[in-house]
Amino acid sequence: MANDLPVHTAAPPPRIPPTRVTRGYQFEMLQESLHRNIIIALDTGSGKTHIAVLRLKHEMEREPRKLAWFVAPTIALCEQQKSVIKSQIPVSVGIVSGANEPDQWKNAALWERVLRTHRIMISTPQVFLDALRHGYILMGRDISLLVFDEAHHAADKHPYNRIMAEFYFDLPPRTEDNTAENVRPMVLGLTASPIYGGNVEKAFKTIESNLDSTIRAPRRNREELAQYVHRPIFKHVMYIRSEDAFSTNLAALSAVLKTMNIENDPYVKSLRSQLSRAGLGSPEYRRIDQKLSKVIEKESSFTHKGLRDFERAADDICNDLGPWSADWFIWQVIERAKKAANPYDNMMVTWKPTEKRYLLDILNKIVVSPVSYYPDDIADDCSNKTEVLIECLLNEKATAESLNDSYTGIIFVQRRDAVIALAELLKNHPATKGVFSIGVLLGTSDSSHRHSMMDITRNMVESQEDTIAEFKARVKNLIVSTAVAEEGIDIQECNSVIRWDPPPNMASRTQSRGRARKQRSTFTVMFEAGGQGQEDVAKWENLEKQMVAQYNDPRRDLALLDDNSPAEEVEDDELQFVVPSTGALLTLHSAVSHLDHFCAVIPNSTHVDNRPVYDLDPPEFPEGWHAFDSHLKSKPPYSGPFGSTVTLPRTLPLPERQFTVDMVYQNKTSAYRHAAYKAYKALYDAGLLNDNLLPITSVMKPELEDEVKAMLADVEKREGLAKVALSIDPWRPDEPTEDLWFCSAPLNDKAILYAREYTRTVFWGLNNSRMDWDDLDFSYLFLPIDSTVGDGWEERRAWLAREAAANPERHRHHLMVRADEFGKKFGYPTDLTFIQRHMGSGRPFKFVAWRYDPLSEDEETELREQYAKHLEEVEINYPLLAVRAYPPRTNLLIPIKPRDPGEDEPAEAPIVYLLPQHSGVVLLSEHESEYGFLLPSVLRSLSMTLTAVSLRNTLFSETRIAEVPIPLLTNAVTAPVSGERLNYQRLETLGDTVLKFVVGIQLFAEYPLWHEGYLTRKKDHAVSNVRLAKEDIKRGLYRWIIRDTMLGKKWKPQYFTTKKSVEAPPSPISPTSPSHIAPSPVPKSPAPSSSEADSPSQEKKKPKKVKAKGTQKLSTKVLADVVESLIGAAYLHGGFEFGYECIKYFDLGLKWEPLPGRIAQVLSRVEAVYSDSSAEFFFPPQLSDVERMLNYNFKHKILLIEALTHASYQSDSRTPSYERLEFLGDSVLDMIVTDYLYRAPKNYSPGHIHLRKSAVVNGHLLAYICLKTSTTLSASIPRPNASGTIEVTDDSQEIYLYKCLLHSSGKVLEDQLNAFTRFRLRRPEIEESLAEGIFPWAALTKMQAPKFFSDMIESLLGAILLDSGGSVDVVRGVVTHLGIMAILEHIVNADVDVLHPVSRLSLWAQKNGRQIEYDSRKEGGHAVCSVLVDGVKEVEVSDEWRGKPSQEEAKFTAAEKAIKAFRLRDVGVEYELLKKKKKASSKSRKKQKARAEGEAAAA
């Protein structure tokens, strides 16, 4: 978070002058606000915000430790005030609202950043109240000043009042003597009208006591205030209301509405259908019965209520504006409603298909006529009120223009529909058309319209932002608006404000009047002749006089009560619960919203509503009221007391999900609040809420943020980097010691020195450029097995030593001599090994022979070209050296990749000829040169093994992990980047699955009351890469990760010390026999790192970035992968017992118990539920059928019931729904499948394991297994045969697994029937595709099986795992019986192509540089998808439209068709090959270049 929190939308910034002079009355109010809490009452436009800015600036200078909090009632007003404050105060200003931070009330990190990085915060009141209630902000500790904009809202249940009542008054008052940190903040209120109406003295007392402030206006500077605040001239106009206006379209609408019968409504029919299926007397039955009675009595269904609201709105428009407006409104709304009700239109996404059909049927019966836009027709069909308004507008405009001013005005209208109709009328009336440019402001509709037919009126006006911007730019000069423009929107001052409807209260009158603040502006109110309007005006004026007198009366200062308590509250406010550690507060006012939020974050199941269900006591209707005769439907009024029961979703595995309060509350709302309070407090007591009174998922992050902050650049990214210490050196002891050598035979000092020099000799030939001749402090030493005396090489090296001593400048290179000199001296011997093209530089060549025969012309030319770069004149003397380059292999222990069948054997390197006078002979024998090649590979293997041994003896010495074989341990710590033949990738894939399985069981047993969402979040947190990396670093495991690559051109022997490069005098003395060696002491010094040992020390290269000494970078993924690979190695060696021990070693922040113990805990709870139950458990008859299908008999039948219980099931509530068991079954199925694929003979790579596992455990295939699993019930029945006699015949029936699901949902039943129909149609295609060796992705998708089918399989596997005492083998047997293993084995044995068709096509396109696009659309009732390659349509498929899933089906089918059309499978395109883009070999590139040059020459 920077200085500002992110803003989703931004209002246009107000016009703020660069500098602003503070007026006297503003300074007066500022000074008063510094000494006490006040509410500043000044008219709109008088500069209240400027006073607040000055007060905030002073507070920033006075109190540097705390924040100032500015609260405004709307998002638009918050953003407007932020712009003003930020432009005038040089501190960080932030804003948080429900629009730009929708998750603000559950995001602890957000509030931590707010308090840490901001000095002034601006927010809407509900956001601030939520943050206080959850303890994210402590008012006394964190806030020094509270500013309430539009402070007149601080009454009743408004968040302003709740903020003060719940958090302010409990703090000690701020006094001169009490300046402690935890005291009340100061309060500043801003308002244009402190009261809404009624008794002024009482209203003042209420708002002043609620905000602990005094209402004040300037006293000493009243005259100055009058100069800057221009009260508009008040006017009123009278109109005559017409009651006999006739609208043709309204008459047509009313006639059709009278024929409507609520019993035909689809919602009523649905409720009756649900009631018939619900168990009589069950809670579900009672709830549906009450819903049905209520909707019939109130006719409150979507269609009936919507049409009645529509009729009422049209009738009001007809009487208020006239018949033309009513006809236009009805015509427009019906046209838009018909379009929205079209089943193929998605304009109103909340409208259900059945509602659309019913509404469309009714709308089609209404015969409406389009309106006439002929001027006389419009003028004739206007009401008197409209005519009076138009006359008033024209007069105001004429007056403004006569004063050389351009006209701007606002008309305030109470109803949204009237705003729309009035704007349309004024745009087209002959008297105003072209005279006024009209805009509309509606604001947002209230919640009751969110699923209403009248929603369509939202789309009848342009955006609010455009209208305001155009009004400011004078593009529009007249706005018709609801009360949204009274406050909270930055609108310029106007010439006139007209109230179409009288203001409903004092605040509304003052706010709307404040928009007319130009000099000589007018404020006009329209009154009905003979109505109460004029009396209301007199009342408002009198109230305003009393109000001004009150806050200007200095005697009030003495008369104010010393009582600082809030206004008297109802008894409900007394109940609250505070979490001492955070200060989080639960009240009756917050309980309902908190409970709704808790249930909203529970993972959704198909066709399940997780919202809490409230039942009223006594019920609102007698049971069956909807079926009574009309004369019996009279309902006596009931005024209380009330009780309530709230029922939480079945997905919560609570011992009790219903919470009831007695019938002692005066109203329904209070009863609901008390029930919600009781339920939410129970959730906290059960550990399902954190100390901020939020779902506990939000506490699963902070420890990582604190403990891994230094390691991670980004907590969420897998490739975050961490600086860690260097790897261990396996050749060096952990503790310094003088004698720690592993020797194959006893050695004295002379022998050790000889070994040092012999080791140098062996490695010098290939690695001399990276070695220091004088450094003999090797980490390992070698001696020859047989004596080298007699092979001639000792004599040759002795000769070189003598020559070098005599002429050191000529013989500067150790163990190397010019080839021509060597040949002449020793008769051109043929037992040479290493030859260097140039003395002392370059990789050596392999000696082949001396060439005495003259070179051919081409050979000579090539030789001269070879040396021409370095020599001005090339002289060829015979014999020449014939040599070959050595193969580029580095690690000789890694096998050469076998050649493909038919591939030619690689050709031997060509002969190269060298000039002896410029070439060097390395004086090494054939055996010594072979050692130089082989020993680095052997040492590499030893180094890796010693690393694993060190790990075992250091970290794991006290654990059972030490029993894991060294080869397996070595494999587990070898990173892929090392380039070794075996690395940890496969083990990591296996270990990841073992880890999730074991952690899942631990969590399942440890948290019996957690729902599946909590378990999943906690598991993901525990096994995340970040968490594993943290445990890796904490234990120092990273030091044993083998990640350095063995590169021949960089390899050099390991030293105990690292000497600085010093130019030593040439000394080619070679090791001779031990008798010639003088003893030298063994230096004791620290070891270098392996990375230093593997990097060149003497090569001249471009400068590189030098790593910080003692550190290297490792990715978070590598750190985590090694932990998982060790878990995989432990599991491979000793099964789950060893896997558990390895996981336990890394802790992961969990409580650990052996798996058998965890399973026993779960089973003991299952048995306790059964034994403690007061009522006998009902075991559904289908349990035995399910057991037959699974080939497994449950010992604990309750587990089987839970595994079959859908969250919609309304019967026996003692078992939760299957989601927790599904969580367990998912991990055990993954475990079984991954284990099989890991052990498969084909040695699959992690990518291929993932592909095959995804194919087998995906929801589509599991749904297929669920739909095809069945058992046959043998039965017989007597029937007449052909001859008419009765005989017993077979009546066996097939019972399917999916039918055994326990649910109470008509939607689930419908989905089951439809999915099974599609399954029967697709089954042959699926089986045929598998037989052909292609995984049937498209056919499986076409089943459109909802998730609960696959959930059933997984929950049953989870139940079997528990019931069998945690036996994975038993679960594997059931998986085999269900046919899942058979499919998996077939996929492996037949090498079935499991790559998803969309993925295959995408990879093919990437490899070949093509662009693939899918054009999915709906055409004529069909789902159509085209595959375009580089913009050209290649394939198209079409299938019947059956809802949105049809588009996905069509896409998969189109991809599959394209694969066949492009013959991507015919050529055996493998997954790994598809991932690699084509790259021409150097030889083919040369051929292409030569061909191109030839073609160019020919042209």
Coordinates of N, CA and C in Angstrom, one line a residue, residues 1162-1220:
V1162 N -11.1 -40.1 15.5 CA -12.3 -39.9 14.7 C -13.3 -40.9 15.0
L1163 N -12.9 -42.2 15.0 CA -13.9 -43.3 15.2 C -14.5 -43.2 16.6
S1164 N -13.7 -42.8 17.6 CA -14.3 -42.7 18.9 C -15.4 -41.6 18.9
R1165 N -15.2 -40.5 18.2 CA -16.2 -39.5 18.1 C -17.5 -40.0 17.4
V1166 N -17.3 -40.8 16.4 CA -18.4 -41.4 15.6 C -19.2 -42.3 16.6
E1167 N -18.6 -43.1 17.3 CA -19.3 -44.0 18.3 C -20.0 -43.2 19.3
A1168 N -19.3 -42.1 19.8 CA -19.9 -41.2 20.8 C -21.2 -40.6 20.3
V1169 N -21.2 -40.2 19.1 CA -22.4 -39.6 18.5 C -23.6 -40.6 18.5
Y1170 N -23.2 -41.8 18.2 CA -24.3 -42.9 18.1 C -24.8 -43.2 19.5
S1171 N -23.8 -43.3 20.5 CA -24.2 -43.8 21.8 C -24.9 -42.7 22.6
D1172 N -24.5 -41.4 22.3 CA -25.1 -40.3 23.1 C -26.4 -39.8 22.6
S1173 N -26.8 -40.3 21.4 CA -28.1 -39.9 20.8 C -29.3 -40.3 21.6
S1174 N -30.2 -39.4 21.9 CA -31.4 -39.8 22.7 C -32.4 -40.5 21.8
A1175 N -32.4 -40.2 20.5 CA -33.3 -40.9 19.6 C -32.5 -41.9 18.8
E1176 N -33.2 -43.0 18.4 CA -32.6 -44.0 17.7 C -32.3 -43.6 16.2
F1177 N -31.1 -43.9 15.8 CA -30.8 -43.5 14.4 C -31.6 -44.3 13.4
F1178 N -32.0 -43.5 12.3 CA -32.7 -44.2 11.2 C -31.7 -44.5 10.2
F1179 N -31.6 -45.8 9.8 CA -30.6 -46.2 8.8 C -31.4 -46.4 7.5
P1180 N -31.2 -45.6 6.5 CA -32.0 -45.7 5.3 C -31.8 -47.1 4.7
P1181 N -32.8 -47.6 4.0 CA -32.7 -49.0 3.5 C -31.7 -49.2 2.4
Q1182 N -31.3 -48.1 1.7 CA -30.3 -48.2 0.6 C -28.9 -48.4 1.0
L1183 N -28.6 -48.4 2.4 CA -27.3 -48.6 2.8 C -26.7 -49.9 2.4
S1184 N -27.5 -50.9 2.5 CA -27.0 -52.3 2.2 C -26.8 -52.4 0.7
D1185 N -27.6 -51.7 -0.1 CA -27.3 -51.7 -1.6 C -26.0 -51.0 -1.9
V1186 N -25.7 -49.9 -1.2 CA -24.5 -49.2 -1.5 C -23.3 -50.1 -1.1
E1187 N -23.4 -50.8 0.1 CA -22.3 -51.7 0.5 C -22.1 -52.8 -0.5
R1188 N -23.1 -53.3 -1.2 CA -22.9 -54.3 -2.2 C -22.2 -53.7 -3.4
M1189 N -22.6 -52.5 -3.8 CA -21.9 -51.8 -4.9 C -20.5 -51.6 -4.7
L1190 N -20.1 -51.3 -3.4 CA -18.7 -51.0 -3.1 C -17.9 -52.2 -2.7
N1191 N -18.7 -53.3 -2.5 CA -18.0 -54.6 -2.1 C -17.3 -54.4 -0.7
Y1192 N -18.0 -53.6 0.1 CA -17.4 -53.3 1.5 C -18.6 -53.1 2.5
N1193 N -18.5 -53.8 3.6 CA -19.5 -53.6 4.7 C -19.0 -52.7 5.8
F1194 N -19.7 -51.7 6.1 CA -19.3 -50.7 7.0 C -19.5 -51.2 8.5
K1195 N -18.6 -51.0 9.3 CA -18.7 -51.3 10.7 C -19.4 -50.1 11.4
H1196 N -19.2 -48.9 10.9 CA -19.8 -47.7 11.5 C -20.7 -47.1 10.4
K1197 N -22.0 -47.5 10.5 CA -23.0 -47.1 9.5 C -23.2 -45.6 9.4
I1198 N -22.9 -44.9 10.5 CA -23.1 -43.5 10.5 C -22.2 -42.8 9.5
L1199 N -21.0 -43.4 9.3 CA -20.0 -42.8 8.3 C -20.6 -43.0 6.9
L1200 N -21.3 -44.1 6.7 CA -21.9 -44.3 5.3 C -23.0 -43.3 5.1
I1201 N -23.8 -43.1 6.2 CA -24.9 -42.1 6.1 C -24.3 -40.7 5.8
E1202 N -23.3 -40.3 6.5 CA -22.7 -39.0 6.3 C -22.1 -38.9 4.8
A1203 N -21.5 -40.0 4.3 CA -21.0 -40.0 3.0 C -22.0 -39.8 1.9
L1204 N -23.3 -40.2 2.2 CA -24.4 -40.1 1.3 C -25.3 -38.9 1.5
T1205 N -25.0 -38.1 2.5 CA -25.9 -37.0 2.8 C -25.5 -35.7 2.1
H1206 N -26.4 -35.2 1.2 CA -26.2 -34.0 0.6 C -26.6 -32.8 1.5
A1207 N -26.1 -31.7 1.3 CA -26.3 -30.5 2.2 C -27.8 -30.1 2.2
S1208 N -28.5 -30.5 1.2 CA -29.9 -30.1 1.1 C -30.8 -31.0 1.9
Y1209 N -30.3 -32.1 2.4 CA -31.1 -33.1 3.1 C -31.7 -32.5 4.4
Q1210 N -33.0 -32.6 4.6 CA -33.7 -32.0 5.7 C -34.2 -32.9 6.8
S1211 N -34.0 -34.2 6.6 CA -34.4 -35.2 7.7 C -33.3 -35.2 8.8
D1212 N -33.1 -36.3 9.4 CA -32.2 -36.4 10.6 C -31.0 -35.5 10.5
S1213 N -30.9 -34.6 11.5 CA -29.9 -33.5 11.4 C -28.7 -33.9 12.2
R1214 N -28.6 -35.1 12.7 CA -27.4 -35.4 13.6 C -26.1 -35.7 12.8
T1215 N -26.2 -36.0 11.6 CA -25.0 -36.2 10.8 C -24.9 -35.0 9.8
P1216 N -23.6 -34.5 9.7 CA -23.4 -33.4 8.7 C -23.5 -33.9 7.3
S1217 N -23.3 -33.0 6.4 CA -23.3 -33.5 5.0 C -21.9 -33.9 4.6
Y1218 N -21.7 -34.4 3.4 CA -20.5 -35.3 3.1 C -19.3 -34.5 2.8
E1219 N -19.3 -33.1 2.9 CA -18.1 -32.4 2.4 C -16.8 -32.7 3.1
R1220 N -16.9 -32.9 4.4 CA -15.6 -33.3 5.2 C -15.1 -34.6 4.7

